[in-house]
PDB file of C-alpha atoms in Angstrom:
ATOM      1  CA  MET I  18     229.258  17.829  99.431  1.00 36.00           C
ATOM      2  CA  THR I  19     232.067  17.629  96.886  1.00 37.00           C
ATOM      3  CA  MET I  20     232.187  20.488  94.406  1.00 35.00           C
ATOM      4  CA  PRO I  21     233.047  19.541  90.818  1.00 38.00           C
ATOM      5  CA  GLU I  22     236.443  20.680  89.665  1.00 41.00           C
ATOM      6  CA  THR I  23     236.542  23.683  87.400  1.00 40.00           C
ATOM      7  CA  THR I  24     238.633  23.219  84.344  1.00 44.00           C
ATOM      8  CA  ALA I  25     239.499  25.477  81.354  1.00 45.00           C
ATOM      9  CA  SER I  26     236.964  23.708  79.361  1.00 47.00           C
ATOM     10  CA  THR I  27     234.122  24.475  81.854  1.00 49.00           C
ATOM     11  CA  PRO I  28     231.965  27.298  80.319  1.00 50.00           C
ATOM     12  CA  GLY I  29     232.227  29.472  83.503  1.00 58.00           C
ATOM     13  CA  ARG I  30     235.994  29.295  83.513  1.00 63.00           C
ATOM     14  CA  ALA I  31     236.238  29.937  79.821  1.00 61.00           C
ATOM     15  CA  ASP I  32     234.028  33.009  80.160  1.00 65.00           C
ATOM     16  CA  ILE I  33     236.265  34.358  82.925  1.00 74.00           C
ATOM     17  CA  GLN I  34     239.326  33.785  80.774  1.00 78.00           C
ATOM     18  CA  ALA I  35     237.749  35.671  77.888  1.00 82.00           C
ATOM     19  CA  VAL I  36     236.821  38.624  80.125  1.00 84.00           C
ATOM     20  CA  ASP I  37     240.362  38.677  81.514  1.00 85.00           C
ATOM     21  CA  ARG I  38     241.813  38.612  78.014  1.00 87.00           C
ATOM     22  CA  VAL I  39     239.516  41.425  76.867  1.00 88.00           C
ATOM     23  CA  GLY I  40     240.750  43.419  79.918  1.00 85.00           C
ATOM     24  CA  GLN I  41     244.397  42.765  79.010  1.00 89.00           C
ATOM     25  CA  ILE I  42     243.890  43.965  75.453  1.00 86.00           C
ATOM     26  CA  LEU I  43     242.128  47.154  76.507  1.00 82.00           C
ATOM     27  CA  GLY I  44     244.894  47.684  79.060  1.00 83.00           C
ATOM     28  CA  LEU I  45     247.438  47.994  76.178  1.00 81.00           C
ATOM     29  CA  PHE I  46     245.980  51.418  75.477  1.00 81.00           C
ATOM     30  CA  ALA I  47     246.806  52.610  79.049  1.00 72.00           C
ATOM     31  CA  ASP I  48     250.297  53.843  78.214  1.00 66.00           C
ATOM     32  CA  GLY I  49     249.105  56.407  75.527  1.00 65.00           C
ATOM     33  CA  THR I  50     248.907  53.770  72.640  1.00 74.00           C
ATOM     34  CA  THR I  51     246.210  54.906  70.252  1.00 75.00           C
ATOM     35  CA  HIS I  52     246.062  51.806  68.085  1.00 81.00           C
ATOM     36  CA  LEU I  53     246.803  48.074  68.268  1.00 88.00           C
ATOM     37  CA  THR I  54     247.791  45.471  65.631  1.00 90.00           C
ATOM     38  CA  THR I  55     247.223  41.831  65.656  1.00 90.00           C
ATOM     39  CA  ASN I  56     250.909  41.089  65.731  1.00 89.00           C
ATOM     40  CA  GLY I  57     251.492  43.557  68.541  1.00 88.00           C
ATOM     41  CA  VAL I  58     248.793  42.141  70.626  1.00 91.00           C
ATOM     42  CA  ALA I  59     249.998  38.586  70.092  1.00 91.00           C
ATOM     43  CA  LEU I  60     253.535  39.536  71.122  1.00 89.00           C
ATOM     44  CA  ALA I  61     252.492  41.595  74.137  1.00 87.00           C
ATOM     45  CA  LEU I  62     250.144  38.966  75.549  1.00 89.00           C
ATOM     46  CA  GLY I  63     251.912  35.814  74.454  1.00 90.00           C
ATOM     47  CA  LEU I  64     249.161  34.695  72.133  1.00 90.00           C
ATOM     48  CA  ASN I  65     249.302  33.041  68.739  1.00 88.00           C
ATOM     49  CA  ARG I  66     248.268  35.424  65.896  1.00 90.00           C
ATOM     50  CA  THR I  67     245.037  33.546  65.209  1.00 90.00           C
ATOM     51  CA  THR I  68     243.863  33.947  68.798  1.00 89.00           C
ATOM     52  CA  ALA I  69     244.822  37.563  68.959  1.00 89.00           C
ATOM     53  CA  HIS I  70     242.953  38.261  65.634  1.00 90.00           C
ATOM     54  CA  ARG I  71     239.848  36.452  66.939  1.00 91.00           C
ATOM     55  CA  TYR I  72     239.740  38.560  70.036  1.00 90.00           C
ATOM     56  CA  LEU I  73     240.287  41.854  68.099  1.00 90.00           C
ATOM     57  CA  THR I  74     237.664  41.195  65.571  1.00 90.00           C
ATOM     58  CA  SER I  75     235.166  40.112  68.214  1.00 88.00           C
ATOM     59  CA  MET I  76     235.725  43.204  70.243  1.00 88.00           C
ATOM     60  CA  ALA I  77     235.355  45.360  67.130  1.00 88.00           C
ATOM     61  CA  ALA I  78     231.981  43.631  66.439  1.00 89.00           C
ATOM     62  CA  GLU I  79     230.811  44.760  69.987  1.00 81.00           C
ATOM     63  CA  ASP I  80     232.151  48.382  69.577  1.00 82.00           C
ATOM     64  CA  LEU I  81     234.872  47.868  72.170  1.00 84.00           C
ATOM     65  CA  LEU I  82     237.373  48.430  69.311  1.00 87.00           C
ATOM     66  CA  ARG I  83     237.104  50.064  65.911  1.00 84.00           C
ATOM     67  CA  VAL I  84     238.875  49.014  62.749  1.00 87.00           C
ATOM     68  CA  SER I  85     241.558  51.566  61.663  1.00 79.00           C
ATOM     69  CA  THR I  86     242.895  51.845  58.153  1.00 74.00           C
ATOM     70  CA  ASP I  87     245.329  54.709  58.676  1.00 68.00           C
ATOM     71  CA  PRO I  88     247.283  53.467  60.476  1.00 75.00           C
ATOM     72  CA  PRO I  89     246.079  49.952  60.000  1.00 84.00           C
ATOM     73  CA  GLY I  90     244.996  48.197  63.192  1.00 86.00           C
ATOM     74  CA  TYR I  91     242.379  48.758  65.918  1.00 88.00           C
ATOM     75  CA  GLY I  92     241.534  51.801  67.989  1.00 82.00           C
ATOM     76  CA  LEU I  93     239.152  52.285  70.937  1.00 81.00           C
ATOM     77  CA  GLY I  94     235.505  51.720  69.886  1.00 80.00           C
ATOM     78  CA  SER I  95     232.563  53.973  70.457  1.00 73.00           C
ATOM     79  CA  LEU I  96     231.273  52.056  73.416  1.00 76.00           C
ATOM     80  CA  ILE I  97     234.533  52.442  75.363  1.00 73.00           C
ATOM     81  CA  LEU I  98     234.755  56.205  74.378  1.00 70.00           C
ATOM     82  CA  ARG I  99     231.262  56.784  75.601  1.00 67.00           C
ATOM     83  CA  LEU I 100     231.975  55.138  78.950  1.00 68.00           C
ATOM     84  CA  GLY I 101     235.266  57.147  79.052  1.00 66.00           C
ATOM     85  CA  GLY I 102     233.342  60.235  78.482  1.00 59.00           C
ATOM     86  CA  GLN I 103     231.072  59.524  81.422  1.00 57.00           C
ATOM     87  CA  ALA I 104     234.091  58.734  83.542  1.00 59.00           C
ATOM     88  CA  ILE I 105     235.967  61.960  82.749  1.00 56.00           C
ATOM     89  CA  GLY I 106     232.659  63.776  83.262  1.00 48.00           C
ATOM     90  CA  LYS I 107     233.418  63.402  86.937  1.00 51.00           C
ATOM     91  CA  ARG I 108     236.386  65.666  86.805  1.00 74.00           C
ATOM     92  CA  ARG I 109     236.276  68.962  88.626  1.00 82.00           C
ATOM     93  CA  VAL I 110     236.161  71.142  85.597  1.00 88.00           C
ATOM     94  CA  VAL I 111     233.141  69.332  84.252  1.00 88.00           C
ATOM     95  CA  ALA I 112     231.200  69.779  87.584  1.00 87.00           C
ATOM     96  CA  ILE I 113     232.180  73.499  87.936  1.00 91.00           C
ATOM     97  CA  SER I 114     231.170  74.218  84.336  1.00 93.00           C
ATOM     98  CA  ALA I 115     227.617  72.933  84.438  1.00 91.00           C
ATOM     99  CA  GLU I 116     225.880  76.100  85.564  1.00 94.00           C
ATOM    100  CA  ARG I 117     228.045  78.375  83.434  1.00 94.00           C
ATOM    101  CA  MET I 118     227.379  76.318  80.343  1.00 95.00           C
ATOM    102  CA  THR I 119     223.656  76.488  80.930  1.00 94.00           C
ATOM    103  CA  ARG I 120     223.818  80.290  81.078  1.00 94.00           C
ATOM    104  CA  LEU I 121     225.972  80.488  78.015  1.00 94.00           C
ATOM    105  CA  ALA I 122     223.767  78.223  75.959  1.00 93.00           C
ATOM    106  CA  ASP I 123     220.665  80.219  76.763  1.00 91.00           C
ATOM    107  CA  LYS I 124     222.524  83.475  76.067  1.00 91.00           C
ATOM    108  CA  VAL I 125     223.885  82.546  72.620  1.00 89.00           C
ATOM    109  CA  GLY I 126     220.879  80.312  71.743  1.00 88.00           C
ATOM    110  CA  THR I 127     222.812  77.264  70.585  1.00 89.00           C
ATOM    111  CA  THR I 128     224.570  74.132  71.960  1.00 91.00           C
ATOM    112  CA  ILE I 129     227.686  74.344  74.210  1.00 94.00           C
ATOM    113  CA  SER I 130     230.129  71.561  74.615  1.00 94.00           C
ATOM    114  CA  LEU I 131     233.009  70.873  77.032  1.00 95.00           C
ATOM    115  CA  SER I 132     235.830  68.593  75.856  1.00 93.00           C
ATOM    116  CA  LEU I 133     238.816  67.084  77.706  1.00 91.00           C
ATOM    117  CA  TRP I 134     242.042  65.756  76.201  1.00 88.00           C
ATOM    118  CA  THR I 135     242.599  61.951  76.043  1.00 81.00           C
ATOM    119  CA  PRO I 136     245.134  59.816  74.247  1.00 74.00           C
ATOM    120  CA  ALA I 137     242.573  59.504  71.471  1.00 76.00           C
ATOM    121  CA  GLY I 138     242.078  63.258  71.111  1.00 83.00           C
ATOM    122  CA  PRO I 139     239.483  65.647  72.593  1.00 88.00           C
ATOM    123  CA  VAL I 140     236.517  63.786  74.051  1.00 87.00           C
ATOM    124  CA  VAL I 141     233.207  65.554  74.653  1.00 89.00           C
ATOM    125  CA  ALA I 142     232.501  65.328  78.444  1.00 88.00           C
ATOM    126  CA  ARG I 143     229.387  67.589  78.797  1.00 90.00           C
ATOM    127  CA  VAL I 144     226.765  69.040  76.437  1.00 92.00           C
ATOM    128  CA  GLN I 145     224.405  71.759  77.191  1.00 92.00           C
ATOM    129  CA  GLU I 146     221.590  72.623  74.800  1.00 90.00           C
ATOM    130  CA  PRO I 147     219.680  75.910  74.975  1.00 89.00           C
ATOM    131  CA  GLN I 148     216.191  76.046  76.385  1.00 86.00           C
ATOM    132  CA  GLY I 149     213.262  76.966  74.112  1.00 76.00           C
ATOM    133  CA  ARG I 150     214.865  76.063  70.822  1.00 70.00           C
ATOM    134  CA  GLY I 151     213.140  73.251  68.915  1.00 69.00           C
ATOM    135  CA  ILE I 152     215.963  72.169  66.655  1.00 70.00           C
ATOM    136  CA  VAL I 153     219.561  72.232  67.791  1.00 73.00           C
ATOM    137  CA  LEU I 154     222.955  70.659  66.665  1.00 73.00           C
ATOM    138  CA  THR I 155     224.423  68.608  69.405  1.00 77.00           C
ATOM    139  CA  TYR I 156     227.115  66.036  70.356  1.00 78.00           C
ATOM    140  CA  ARG I 157     227.013  62.777  72.305  1.00 81.00           C
ATOM    141  CA  VAL I 158     229.059  62.705  75.454  1.00 82.00           C
ATOM    142  CA  GLY I 159     232.057  60.477  74.580  1.00 80.00           C
ATOM    143  CA  THR I 160     232.363  61.681  71.077  1.00 83.00           C
ATOM    144  CA  VAL I 161     236.035  61.989  69.969  1.00 83.00           C
ATOM    145  CA  MET I 162     236.469  65.244  68.103  1.00 86.00           C
ATOM    146  CA  PRO I 163     238.693  65.186  64.916  1.00 88.00           C
ATOM    147  CA  VAL I 164     242.112  66.892  65.054  1.00 89.00           C
ATOM    148  CA  ASP I 165     241.094  69.756  62.763  1.00 89.00           C
ATOM    149  CA  THR I 166     238.077  70.826  64.933  1.00 91.00           C
ATOM    150  CA  ALA I 167     238.068  74.031  66.902  1.00 92.00           C
ATOM    151  CA  GLN I 168     238.152  72.027  70.253  1.00 93.00           C
ATOM    152  CA  ALA I 169     241.200  70.091  69.043  1.00 94.00           C
ATOM    153  CA  VAL I 170     243.012  73.141  67.839  1.00 95.00           C
ATOM    154  CA  VAL I 171     242.667  74.758  71.310  1.00 95.00           C
ATOM    155  CA  PHE I 172     244.478  71.744  72.942  1.00 95.00           C
ATOM    156  CA  LEU I 173     247.108  71.639  70.244  1.00 95.00           C
ATOM    157  CA  ALA I 174     247.863  75.299  70.782  1.00 94.00           C
ATOM    158  CA  PHE I 175     248.384  75.083  74.549  1.00 94.00           C
ATOM    159  CA  ARG I 176     249.332  71.542  75.465  1.00 92.00           C
ATOM    160  CA  ARG I 177     252.832  71.351  76.876  1.00 86.00           C
ATOM    161  CA  ASP I 178     253.708  68.035  75.261  1.00 86.00           C
ATOM    162  CA  ALA I 179     255.178  69.320  71.987  1.00 87.00           C
ATOM    163  CA  GLU I 180     256.024  65.805  70.623  1.00 85.00           C
ATOM    164  CA  ASP I 181     252.380  64.670  71.079  1.00 84.00           C
ATOM    165  CA  VAL I 182     251.099  67.869  69.470  1.00 89.00           C
ATOM    166  CA  GLU I 183     253.383  67.328  66.479  1.00 89.00           C
ATOM    167  CA  GLU I 184     252.278  63.729  66.163  1.00 86.00           C
ATOM    168  CA  SER I 185     248.630  64.765  66.055  1.00 87.00           C
ATOM    169  CA  LEU I 186     249.325  67.426  63.400  1.00 90.00           C
ATOM    170  CA  ARG I 187     251.238  64.907  61.274  1.00 89.00           C
ATOM    171  CA  SER I 188     248.288  62.636  61.306  1.00 87.00           C
ATOM    172  CA  LEU I 189     246.444  64.994  59.036  1.00 89.00           C
ATOM    173  CA  PRO I 190     246.719  64.917  55.321  1.00 90.00           C
ATOM    174  CA  GLU I 191     247.488  67.958  53.283  1.00 90.00           C
ATOM    175  CA  PRO I 192     246.159  70.644  52.919  1.00 92.00           C
ATOM    176  CA  ALA I 193     244.333  70.014  56.200  1.00 89.00           C
ATOM    177  CA  GLN I 194     247.632  69.849  58.113  1.00 91.00           C
ATOM    178  CA  SER I 195     248.885  73.107  56.937  1.00 94.00           C
ATOM    179  CA  ILE I 196     245.614  74.737  57.563  1.00 92.00           C
ATOM    180  CA  THR I 197     245.430  73.387  61.135  1.00 92.00           C
ATOM    181  CA  ARG I 198     248.979  74.476  61.837  1.00 94.00           C
ATOM    182  CA  ALA I 199     248.124  77.990  60.904  1.00 94.00           C
ATOM    183  CA  LYS I 200     245.044  77.830  63.178  1.00 93.00           C
ATOM    184  CA  VAL I 201     247.149  76.686  66.014  1.00 94.00           C
ATOM    185  CA  GLY I 202     249.357  79.721  65.575  1.00 93.00           C
ATOM    186  CA  GLU I 203     246.319  81.998  65.416  1.00 92.00           C
ATOM    187  CA  VAL I 204     244.893  80.526  68.631  1.00 93.00           C
ATOM    188  CA  ARG I 205     248.129  81.107  70.466  1.00 92.00           C
ATOM    189  CA  ARG I 206     247.792  84.775  69.563  1.00 91.00           C
ATOM    190  CA  THR I 207     244.135  85.307  70.140  1.00 91.00           C
ATOM    191  CA  GLY I 208     242.966  82.575  72.565  1.00 91.00           C
ATOM    192  CA  LEU I 209     240.036  81.703  70.247  1.00 91.00           C
ATOM    193  CA  ALA I 210     239.616  78.916  67.680  1.00 91.00           C
ATOM    194  CA  THR I 211     237.105  78.639  64.811  1.00 86.00           C
ATOM    195  CA  ALA I 212     236.562  75.819  62.427  1.00 84.00           C
ATOM    196  CA  VAL I 213     233.958  75.211  59.687  1.00 78.00           C
ATOM    197  CA  SER I 214     233.035  71.778  58.331  1.00 77.00           C
ATOM    198  CA  GLU I 215     231.613  72.001  54.840  1.00 71.00           C
ATOM    199  CA  VAL I 216     230.817  68.227  54.988  1.00 72.00           C
ATOM    200  CA  ASN I 217     228.281  68.452  57.754  1.00 70.00           C
ATOM    201  CA  GLY I 218     227.527  72.140  57.527  1.00 72.00           C
ATOM    202  CA  THR I 219     228.664  73.081  61.061  1.00 76.00           C
ATOM    203  CA  CYS I 220     230.727  75.847  62.607  1.00 76.00           C
ATOM    204  CA  GLY I 221     232.630  75.477  65.826  1.00 85.00           C
ATOM    205  CA  LEU I 222     233.986  78.171  68.120  1.00 90.00           C
ATOM    206  CA  ALA I 223     236.197  77.232  70.970  1.00 94.00           C
ATOM    207  CA  ALA I 224     238.174  78.760  73.824  1.00 95.00           C
ATOM    208  CA  PRO I 225     240.547  77.168  76.333  1.00 96.00           C
ATOM    209  CA  ILE I 226     239.971  76.631  80.032  1.00 96.00           C
ATOM    210  CA  PHE I 227     243.036  76.644  82.252  1.00 94.00           C
ATOM    211  CA  ASP I 228     243.684  75.155  85.699  1.00 90.00           C
ATOM    212  CA  SER I 229     246.955  75.185  87.798  1.00 87.00           C
ATOM    213  CA  THR I 230     248.457  72.522  85.459  1.00 87.00           C
ATOM    214  CA  GLY I 231     247.711  74.331  82.110  1.00 91.00           C
ATOM    215  CA  VAL I 232     244.993  73.835  79.520  1.00 93.00           C
ATOM    216  CA  CYS I 233     242.440  71.410  81.010  1.00 92.00           C
ATOM    217  CA  ALA I 234     239.366  71.817  78.746  1.00 94.00           C
ATOM    218  CA  ALA I 235     237.929  73.356  75.582  1.00 96.00           C
ATOM    219  CA  LEU I 236     234.616  75.238  75.833  1.00 96.00           C
ATOM    220  CA  ALA I 237     232.888  75.343  72.449  1.00 95.00           C
ATOM    221  CA  ILE I 238     229.855  76.733  70.668  1.00 91.00           C
ATOM    222  CA  VAL I 239     228.485  74.604  67.835  1.00 86.00           C
ATOM    223  CA  ASP I 240     225.987  75.762  65.141  1.00 80.00           C
ATOM    224  CA  THR I 241     225.376  75.789  61.471  1.00 74.00           C
ATOM    225  CA  ILE I 242     227.807  77.396  59.063  1.00 72.00           C
ATOM    226  CA  GLY I 243     225.476  80.357  58.562  1.00 68.00           C
ATOM    227  CA  SER I 244     226.064  81.390  62.073  1.00 62.00           C
ATOM    228  CA  ALA I 245     229.729  82.091  61.167  1.00 57.00           C
ATOM    229  CA  THR I 246     228.806  84.884  58.876  1.00 59.00           C
ATOM    230  CA  ASN I 247     225.881  86.597  60.598  1.00 58.00           C
ATOM    231  CA  SER I 248     225.982  89.621  62.968  1.00 60.00           C
ATOM    232  CA  ALA I 249     225.822  87.385  66.059  1.00 65.00           C
ATOM    233  CA  PHE I 250     229.154  85.866  65.477  1.00 70.00           C
ATOM    234  CA  SER I 251     231.293  88.439  67.279  1.00 74.00           C
ATOM    235  CA  HIS I 252     228.540  88.587  70.094  1.00 79.00           C
ATOM    236  CA  ARG I 253     228.927  84.780  70.546  1.00 85.00           C
ATOM    237  CA  LEU I 254     232.711  84.881  70.575  1.00 86.00           C
ATOM    238  CA  GLY I 255     232.679  87.529  73.294  1.00 89.00           C
ATOM    239  CA  HIS I 256     230.332  85.505  75.546  1.00 92.00           C
ATOM    240  CA  LEU I 257     232.335  82.325  74.956  1.00 94.00           C
ATOM    241  CA  GLN I 258     235.640  84.052  75.877  1.00 92.00           C
ATOM    242  CA  GLU I 259     234.069  85.560  79.024  1.00 94.00           C
ATOM    243  CA  ALA I 260     232.687  82.089  80.099  1.00 96.00           C
ATOM    244  CA  ALA I 261     236.082  80.395  79.607  1.00 95.00           C
ATOM    245  CA  GLN I 262     237.935  83.125  81.475  1.00 94.00           C
ATOM    246  CA  ASP I 263     235.356  82.850  84.334  1.00 95.00           C
ATOM    247  CA  LEU I 264     235.864  79.156  84.581  1.00 95.00           C
ATOM    248  CA  THR I 265     239.668  79.514  84.406  1.00 95.00           C
ATOM    249  CA  ALA I 266     239.562  81.873  87.370  1.00 94.00           C
ATOM    250  CA  ARG I 267     237.290  79.537  89.399  1.00 93.00           C
ATOM    251  CA  LEU I 268     239.797  76.662  88.762  1.00 91.00           C
ATOM    252  CA  GLY I 269     242.708  78.738  89.932  1.00 91.00           C
ATOM    253  CA  GLY I 270     244.390  78.792  86.559  1.00 90.00           C
ATOM    254  CA  SER I 271     245.568  81.557  84.261  1.00 90.00           C
ATOM    255  CA  ALA I 272     246.078  81.950  80.508  1.00 86.00           C
ATOM    256  CA  PRO I 273     249.660  82.351  79.216  1.00 84.00           C
ATOM    257  CA  ASP I 274     250.850  85.936  79.254  1.00 77.00           C
ATOM    258  CA  TRP I 275     251.570  85.886  75.495  1.00 67.00           C
ATOM    259  CA  ILE I 276     247.922  85.415  74.405  1.00 68.00           C
ATOM    260  CA  GLY I 277     246.760  88.447  72.602  1.00 57.00           C
TER     261      GLY I 277
END
């Protein structure tokens, strides 16, 4: 039996070409690039601008990309970030932290999150909610945390790539940039970060976890703004710091000598 020839106009072949092209576009993020432009994609992949634009808008419609206005272009979409969160969830620090996060969540009575650094910023890799509490604040695994959150500040304070840290800080408008710079300095002194969001009424407390290579994760408590002013605040900070130090020891890491 003679099989029909497959041409570029055959639906199956066209589908394969489309999947291949989507993979090539996503691959442009692999070198640490955080956003793409139509002209940049066209140049990198040898496409005309109209074709590149069609692919980018279609990928944005499917949440593979998101439209960015500052800077203009396209960043990774929520679907890719959620899948990425599941992938990084297989890292050793995530597996080791599971039992410790459960104990911490039950002890402080609120949600605990673990974030890892990616080119897009801190991404939530694991979430643990407390048992027996009907209403809790929480995150979705794969959520990218903004640069001015407690989790992000922890990474900015201890990451060794000074150029990348500075680029992240410069991405913030004033006065948020100056406030975050001050918080980075404070975290380097104390080893703990706090951040309050008036917009969504939340308070985040975060501490760094270190392995043999340096800071590898941020362990955080998330609750309502009211929790930042009640008597349990210092109690929670103590338990958070203890858990982060315990996980650091289990990973064979150590905090910088100059903390504190």
